Each structure stands twice: as structure tokens, then as C-alpha cells.
PDB file of C-alpha atoms in Angstrom:
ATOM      1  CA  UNK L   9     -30.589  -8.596  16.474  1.00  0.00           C
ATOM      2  CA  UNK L  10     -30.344 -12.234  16.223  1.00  0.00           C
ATOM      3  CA  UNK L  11     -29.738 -14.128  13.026  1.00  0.00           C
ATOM      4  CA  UNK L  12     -31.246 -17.555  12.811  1.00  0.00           C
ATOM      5  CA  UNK L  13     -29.963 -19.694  10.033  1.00  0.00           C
ATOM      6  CA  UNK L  14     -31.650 -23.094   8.809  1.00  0.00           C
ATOM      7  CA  UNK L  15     -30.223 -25.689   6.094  1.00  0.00           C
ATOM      8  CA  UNK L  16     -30.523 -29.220   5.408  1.00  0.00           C
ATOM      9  CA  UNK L  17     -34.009 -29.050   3.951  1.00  0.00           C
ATOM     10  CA  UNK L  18     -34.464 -30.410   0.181  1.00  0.00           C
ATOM     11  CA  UNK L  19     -36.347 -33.117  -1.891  1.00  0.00           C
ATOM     12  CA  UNK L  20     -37.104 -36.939  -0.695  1.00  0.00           C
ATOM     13  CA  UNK L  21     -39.665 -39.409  -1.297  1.00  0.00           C
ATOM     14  CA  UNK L  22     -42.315 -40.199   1.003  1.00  0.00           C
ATOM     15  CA  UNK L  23     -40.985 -42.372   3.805  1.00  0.00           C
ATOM     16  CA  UNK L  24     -37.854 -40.824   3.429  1.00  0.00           C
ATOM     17  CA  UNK L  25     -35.588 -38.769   6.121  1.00  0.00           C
ATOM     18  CA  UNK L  26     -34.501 -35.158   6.346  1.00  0.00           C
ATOM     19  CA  UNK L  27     -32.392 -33.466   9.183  1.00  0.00           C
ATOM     20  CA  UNK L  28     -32.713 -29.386   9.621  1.00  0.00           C
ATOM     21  CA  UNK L  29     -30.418 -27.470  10.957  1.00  0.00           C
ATOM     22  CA  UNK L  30     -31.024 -24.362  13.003  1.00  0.00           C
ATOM     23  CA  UNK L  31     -27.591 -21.983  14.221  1.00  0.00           C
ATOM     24  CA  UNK L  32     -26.882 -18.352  14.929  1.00  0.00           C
ATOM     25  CA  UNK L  33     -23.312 -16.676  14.180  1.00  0.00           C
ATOM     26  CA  UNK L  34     -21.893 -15.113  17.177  1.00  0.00           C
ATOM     27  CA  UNK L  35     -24.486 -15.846  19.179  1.00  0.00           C
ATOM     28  CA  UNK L  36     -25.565 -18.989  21.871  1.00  0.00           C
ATOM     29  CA  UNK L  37     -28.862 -20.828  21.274  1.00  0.00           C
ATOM     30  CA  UNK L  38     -29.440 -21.654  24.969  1.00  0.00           C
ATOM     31  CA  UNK L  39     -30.415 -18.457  25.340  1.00  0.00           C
ATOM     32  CA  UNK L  40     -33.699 -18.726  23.885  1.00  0.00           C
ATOM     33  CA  UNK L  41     -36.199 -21.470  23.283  1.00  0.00           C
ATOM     34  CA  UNK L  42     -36.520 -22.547  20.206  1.00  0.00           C
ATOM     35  CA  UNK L  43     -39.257 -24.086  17.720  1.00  0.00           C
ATOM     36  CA  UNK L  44     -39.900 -25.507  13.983  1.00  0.00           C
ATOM     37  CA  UNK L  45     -42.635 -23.938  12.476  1.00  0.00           C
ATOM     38  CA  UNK L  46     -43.307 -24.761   8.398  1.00  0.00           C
ATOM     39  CA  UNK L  47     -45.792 -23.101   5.789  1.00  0.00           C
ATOM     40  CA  UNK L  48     -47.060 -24.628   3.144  1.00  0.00           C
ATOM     41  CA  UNK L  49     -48.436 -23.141  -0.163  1.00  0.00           C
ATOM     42  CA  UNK L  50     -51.897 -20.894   0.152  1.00  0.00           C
ATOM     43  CA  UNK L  51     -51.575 -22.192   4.129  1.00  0.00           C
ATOM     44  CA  UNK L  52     -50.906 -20.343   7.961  1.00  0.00           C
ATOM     45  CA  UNK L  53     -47.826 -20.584   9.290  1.00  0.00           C
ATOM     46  CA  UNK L  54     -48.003 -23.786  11.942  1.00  0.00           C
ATOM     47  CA  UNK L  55     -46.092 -25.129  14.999  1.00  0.00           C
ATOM     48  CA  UNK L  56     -44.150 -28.356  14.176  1.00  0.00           C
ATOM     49  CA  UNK L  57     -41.494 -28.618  17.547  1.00  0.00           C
ATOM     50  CA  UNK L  58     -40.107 -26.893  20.504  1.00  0.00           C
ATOM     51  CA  UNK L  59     -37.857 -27.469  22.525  1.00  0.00           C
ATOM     52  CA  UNK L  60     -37.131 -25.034  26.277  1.00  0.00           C
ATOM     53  CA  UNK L  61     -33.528 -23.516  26.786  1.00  0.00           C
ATOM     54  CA  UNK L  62     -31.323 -26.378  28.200  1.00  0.00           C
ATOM     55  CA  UNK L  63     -33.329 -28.930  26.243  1.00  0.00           C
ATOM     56  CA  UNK L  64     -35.283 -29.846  29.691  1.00  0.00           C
ATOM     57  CA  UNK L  65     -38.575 -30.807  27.111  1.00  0.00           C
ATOM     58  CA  UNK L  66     -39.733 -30.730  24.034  1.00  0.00           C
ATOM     59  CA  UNK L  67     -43.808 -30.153  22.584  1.00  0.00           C
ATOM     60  CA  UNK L  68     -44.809 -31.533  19.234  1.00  0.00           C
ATOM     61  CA  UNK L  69     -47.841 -31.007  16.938  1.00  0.00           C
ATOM     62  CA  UNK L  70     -50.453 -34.093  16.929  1.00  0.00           C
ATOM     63  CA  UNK L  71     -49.512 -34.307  13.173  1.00  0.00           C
ATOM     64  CA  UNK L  72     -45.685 -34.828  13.471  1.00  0.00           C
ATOM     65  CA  UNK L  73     -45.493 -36.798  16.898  1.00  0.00           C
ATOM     66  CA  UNK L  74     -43.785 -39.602  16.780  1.00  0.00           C
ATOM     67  CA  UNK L  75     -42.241 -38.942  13.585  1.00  0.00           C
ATOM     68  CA  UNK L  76     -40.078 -35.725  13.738  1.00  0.00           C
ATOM     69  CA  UNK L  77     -37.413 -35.208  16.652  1.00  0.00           C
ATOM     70  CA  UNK L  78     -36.774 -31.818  17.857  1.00  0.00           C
ATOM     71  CA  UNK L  79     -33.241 -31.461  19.463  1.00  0.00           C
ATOM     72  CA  UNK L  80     -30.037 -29.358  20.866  1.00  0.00           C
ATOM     73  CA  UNK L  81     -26.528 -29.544  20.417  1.00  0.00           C
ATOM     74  CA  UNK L  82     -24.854 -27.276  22.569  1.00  0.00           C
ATOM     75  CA  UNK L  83     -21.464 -28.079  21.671  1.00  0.00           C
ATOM     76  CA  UNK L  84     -22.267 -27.208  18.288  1.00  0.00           C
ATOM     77  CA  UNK L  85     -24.868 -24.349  19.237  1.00  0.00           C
ATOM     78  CA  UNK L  86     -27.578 -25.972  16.652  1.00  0.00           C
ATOM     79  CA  UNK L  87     -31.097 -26.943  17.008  1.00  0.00           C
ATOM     80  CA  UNK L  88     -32.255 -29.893  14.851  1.00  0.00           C
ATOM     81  CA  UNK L  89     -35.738 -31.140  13.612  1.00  0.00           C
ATOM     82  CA  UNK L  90     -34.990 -34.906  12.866  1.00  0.00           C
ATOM     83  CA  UNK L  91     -37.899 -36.124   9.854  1.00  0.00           C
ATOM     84  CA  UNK L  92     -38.513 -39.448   9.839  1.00  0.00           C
ATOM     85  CA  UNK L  93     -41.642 -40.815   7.969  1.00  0.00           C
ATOM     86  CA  UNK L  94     -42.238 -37.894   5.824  1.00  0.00           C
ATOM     87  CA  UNK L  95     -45.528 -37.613   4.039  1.00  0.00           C
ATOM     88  CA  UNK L  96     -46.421 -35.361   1.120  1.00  0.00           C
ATOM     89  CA  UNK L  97     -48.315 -33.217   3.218  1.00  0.00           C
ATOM     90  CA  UNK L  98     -45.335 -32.606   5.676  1.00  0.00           C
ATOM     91  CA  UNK L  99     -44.090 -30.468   2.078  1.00  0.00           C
ATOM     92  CA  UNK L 100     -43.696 -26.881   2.899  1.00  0.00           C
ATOM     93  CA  UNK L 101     -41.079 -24.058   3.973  1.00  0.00           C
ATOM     94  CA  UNK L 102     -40.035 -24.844   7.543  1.00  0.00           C
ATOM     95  CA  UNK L 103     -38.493 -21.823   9.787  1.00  0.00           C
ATOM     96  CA  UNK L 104     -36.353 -21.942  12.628  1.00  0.00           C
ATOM     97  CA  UNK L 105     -37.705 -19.516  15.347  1.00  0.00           C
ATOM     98  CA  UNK L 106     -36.552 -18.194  18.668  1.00  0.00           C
ATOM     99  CA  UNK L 107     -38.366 -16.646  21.964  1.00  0.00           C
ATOM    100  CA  UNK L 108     -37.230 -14.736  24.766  1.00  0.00           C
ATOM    101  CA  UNK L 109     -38.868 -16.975  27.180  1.00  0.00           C
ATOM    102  CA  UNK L 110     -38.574 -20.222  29.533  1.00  0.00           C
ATOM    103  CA  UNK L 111     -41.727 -21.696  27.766  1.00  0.00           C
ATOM    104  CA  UNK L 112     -42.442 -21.931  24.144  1.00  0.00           C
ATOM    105  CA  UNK L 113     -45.390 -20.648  22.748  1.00  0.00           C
ATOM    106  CA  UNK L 114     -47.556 -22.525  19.246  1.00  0.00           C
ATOM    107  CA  UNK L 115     -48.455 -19.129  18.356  1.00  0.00           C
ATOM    108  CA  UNK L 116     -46.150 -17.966  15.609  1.00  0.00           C
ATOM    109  CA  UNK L 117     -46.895 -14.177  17.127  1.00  0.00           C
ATOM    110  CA  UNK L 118     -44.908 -15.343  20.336  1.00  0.00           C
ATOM    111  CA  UNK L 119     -41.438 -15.822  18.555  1.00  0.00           C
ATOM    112  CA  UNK L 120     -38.886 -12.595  18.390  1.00  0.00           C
ATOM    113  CA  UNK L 121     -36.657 -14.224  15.815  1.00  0.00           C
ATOM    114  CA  UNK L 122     -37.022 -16.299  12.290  1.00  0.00           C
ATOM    115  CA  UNK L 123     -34.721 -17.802   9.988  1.00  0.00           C
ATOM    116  CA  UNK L 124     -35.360 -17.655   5.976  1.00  0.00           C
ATOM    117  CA  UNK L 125     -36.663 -20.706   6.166  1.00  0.00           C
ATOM    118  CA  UNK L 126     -35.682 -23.868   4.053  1.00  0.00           C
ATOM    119  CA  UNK L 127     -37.907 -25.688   1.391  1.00  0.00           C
ATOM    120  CA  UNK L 128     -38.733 -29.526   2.164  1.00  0.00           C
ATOM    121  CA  UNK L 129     -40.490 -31.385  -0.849  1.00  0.00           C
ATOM    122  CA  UNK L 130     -41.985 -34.644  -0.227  1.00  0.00           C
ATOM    123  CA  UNK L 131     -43.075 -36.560  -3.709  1.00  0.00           C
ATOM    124  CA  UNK L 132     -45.662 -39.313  -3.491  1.00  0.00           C
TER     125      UNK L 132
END
């Protein structure tokens, strides 16, 4: 079983920045291809990023391109979601999530492994 782990989320003001941070102990996040997915309150889970195994391309929702950055760090076996511009509707719990699979999926149903996910709170 593969454990996902996210941090860096937390509280900024809109316009503000936040980095995530997406690892697994003991494990190698090429493997798998990897996307940000967030929830927000009374709301379906939705595709934010993903990026393919070596990093080849990356897919964004309409609502975040242009503003978030999805990324790998293979040296440091992380996946990152660079926020830039956020918005008080970007607020919500965003998960890390991983798929057996060349291409990534925006269904939420496609993914075989989640993090906890990690609160992000945007004030207005």
C-alpha cells in the first residue's frame, strides 16, 4: 500500500501564495502519475493538477490555470502544487493522489492512492 503524505497547506489572504507538498516514505513517486484534487465544504471532490510519471506534461482545471503550478522533484521524490493568486473560493481541503497509469484521469474514481489531505484557507 502506498502512503501519500501532503503539508504546506494553511491560512493566507487573497492574492497570497501557498506551496503543497506531496511525498511517500519508502517509496518513488515516478512510479505513478500524480494529481491535486481539493474539496471544499458541502462540495464534490474536484481535479485541480496533474502531472504524467517523468513530468513529460501537466493538465490543469479552467479555474486554476495560470495560477497554480503543478510540479516534480525527483531528487527529492515530492510533487508540488505551486498557488499563486489565491482566491477565497480556491479555500478547501486539497489531496495529493496517485494512479497506476501513464495518463491521468479528472475523475477522482481513477486514482488508487490519497493523502489526508491538507486545509488551505483563503480570507477575503
Amino acid at each position: 500500500q502506498v502512503q501519500l503524505v501532503e503539508s504546506g497547506g494553511g491560512f493566507v489572504q487573497a492574492g497570497g501564495s501557498l506551496r503543497l507538498s506531496c511525498t511517500t516514505p519508502g517509496g518513488n513517486l515516478t512510479s505513478y502519475t500524480m494529481s491535486w484534487f481539493r474539496q471544499a465544504p458541502g462540495k464534490e471532490r474536484e481535479f485541480v493538477a496533474a502531472i504524467t510519471r517523468i513530468g513529460m506534461s501537466t493538465h490543469y482545471a479552467s479555474s486554476v490555470k495560470g495560477r497554480f503550478a503543478i510540479a516534480r522533484d525527483i531528487a527529492k521524490n515530492t510533487v508540488t502544487l505551486q498557488m499563486n493568486s489565491l482566491k477565497p473560493e480556491d479555500t478547501a481541503v486539497y489531496y495529493c493522489a496517485g494512479r497506476n497509469a501513464y495518463y491521468p484521469t479528472r475523475e477522482s474514481s481513477g486514482y488508487d492512492y490519497w493523502g489526508q489531505g491538507t486545509q488551505v484557507t483563503v480570507s477575503s
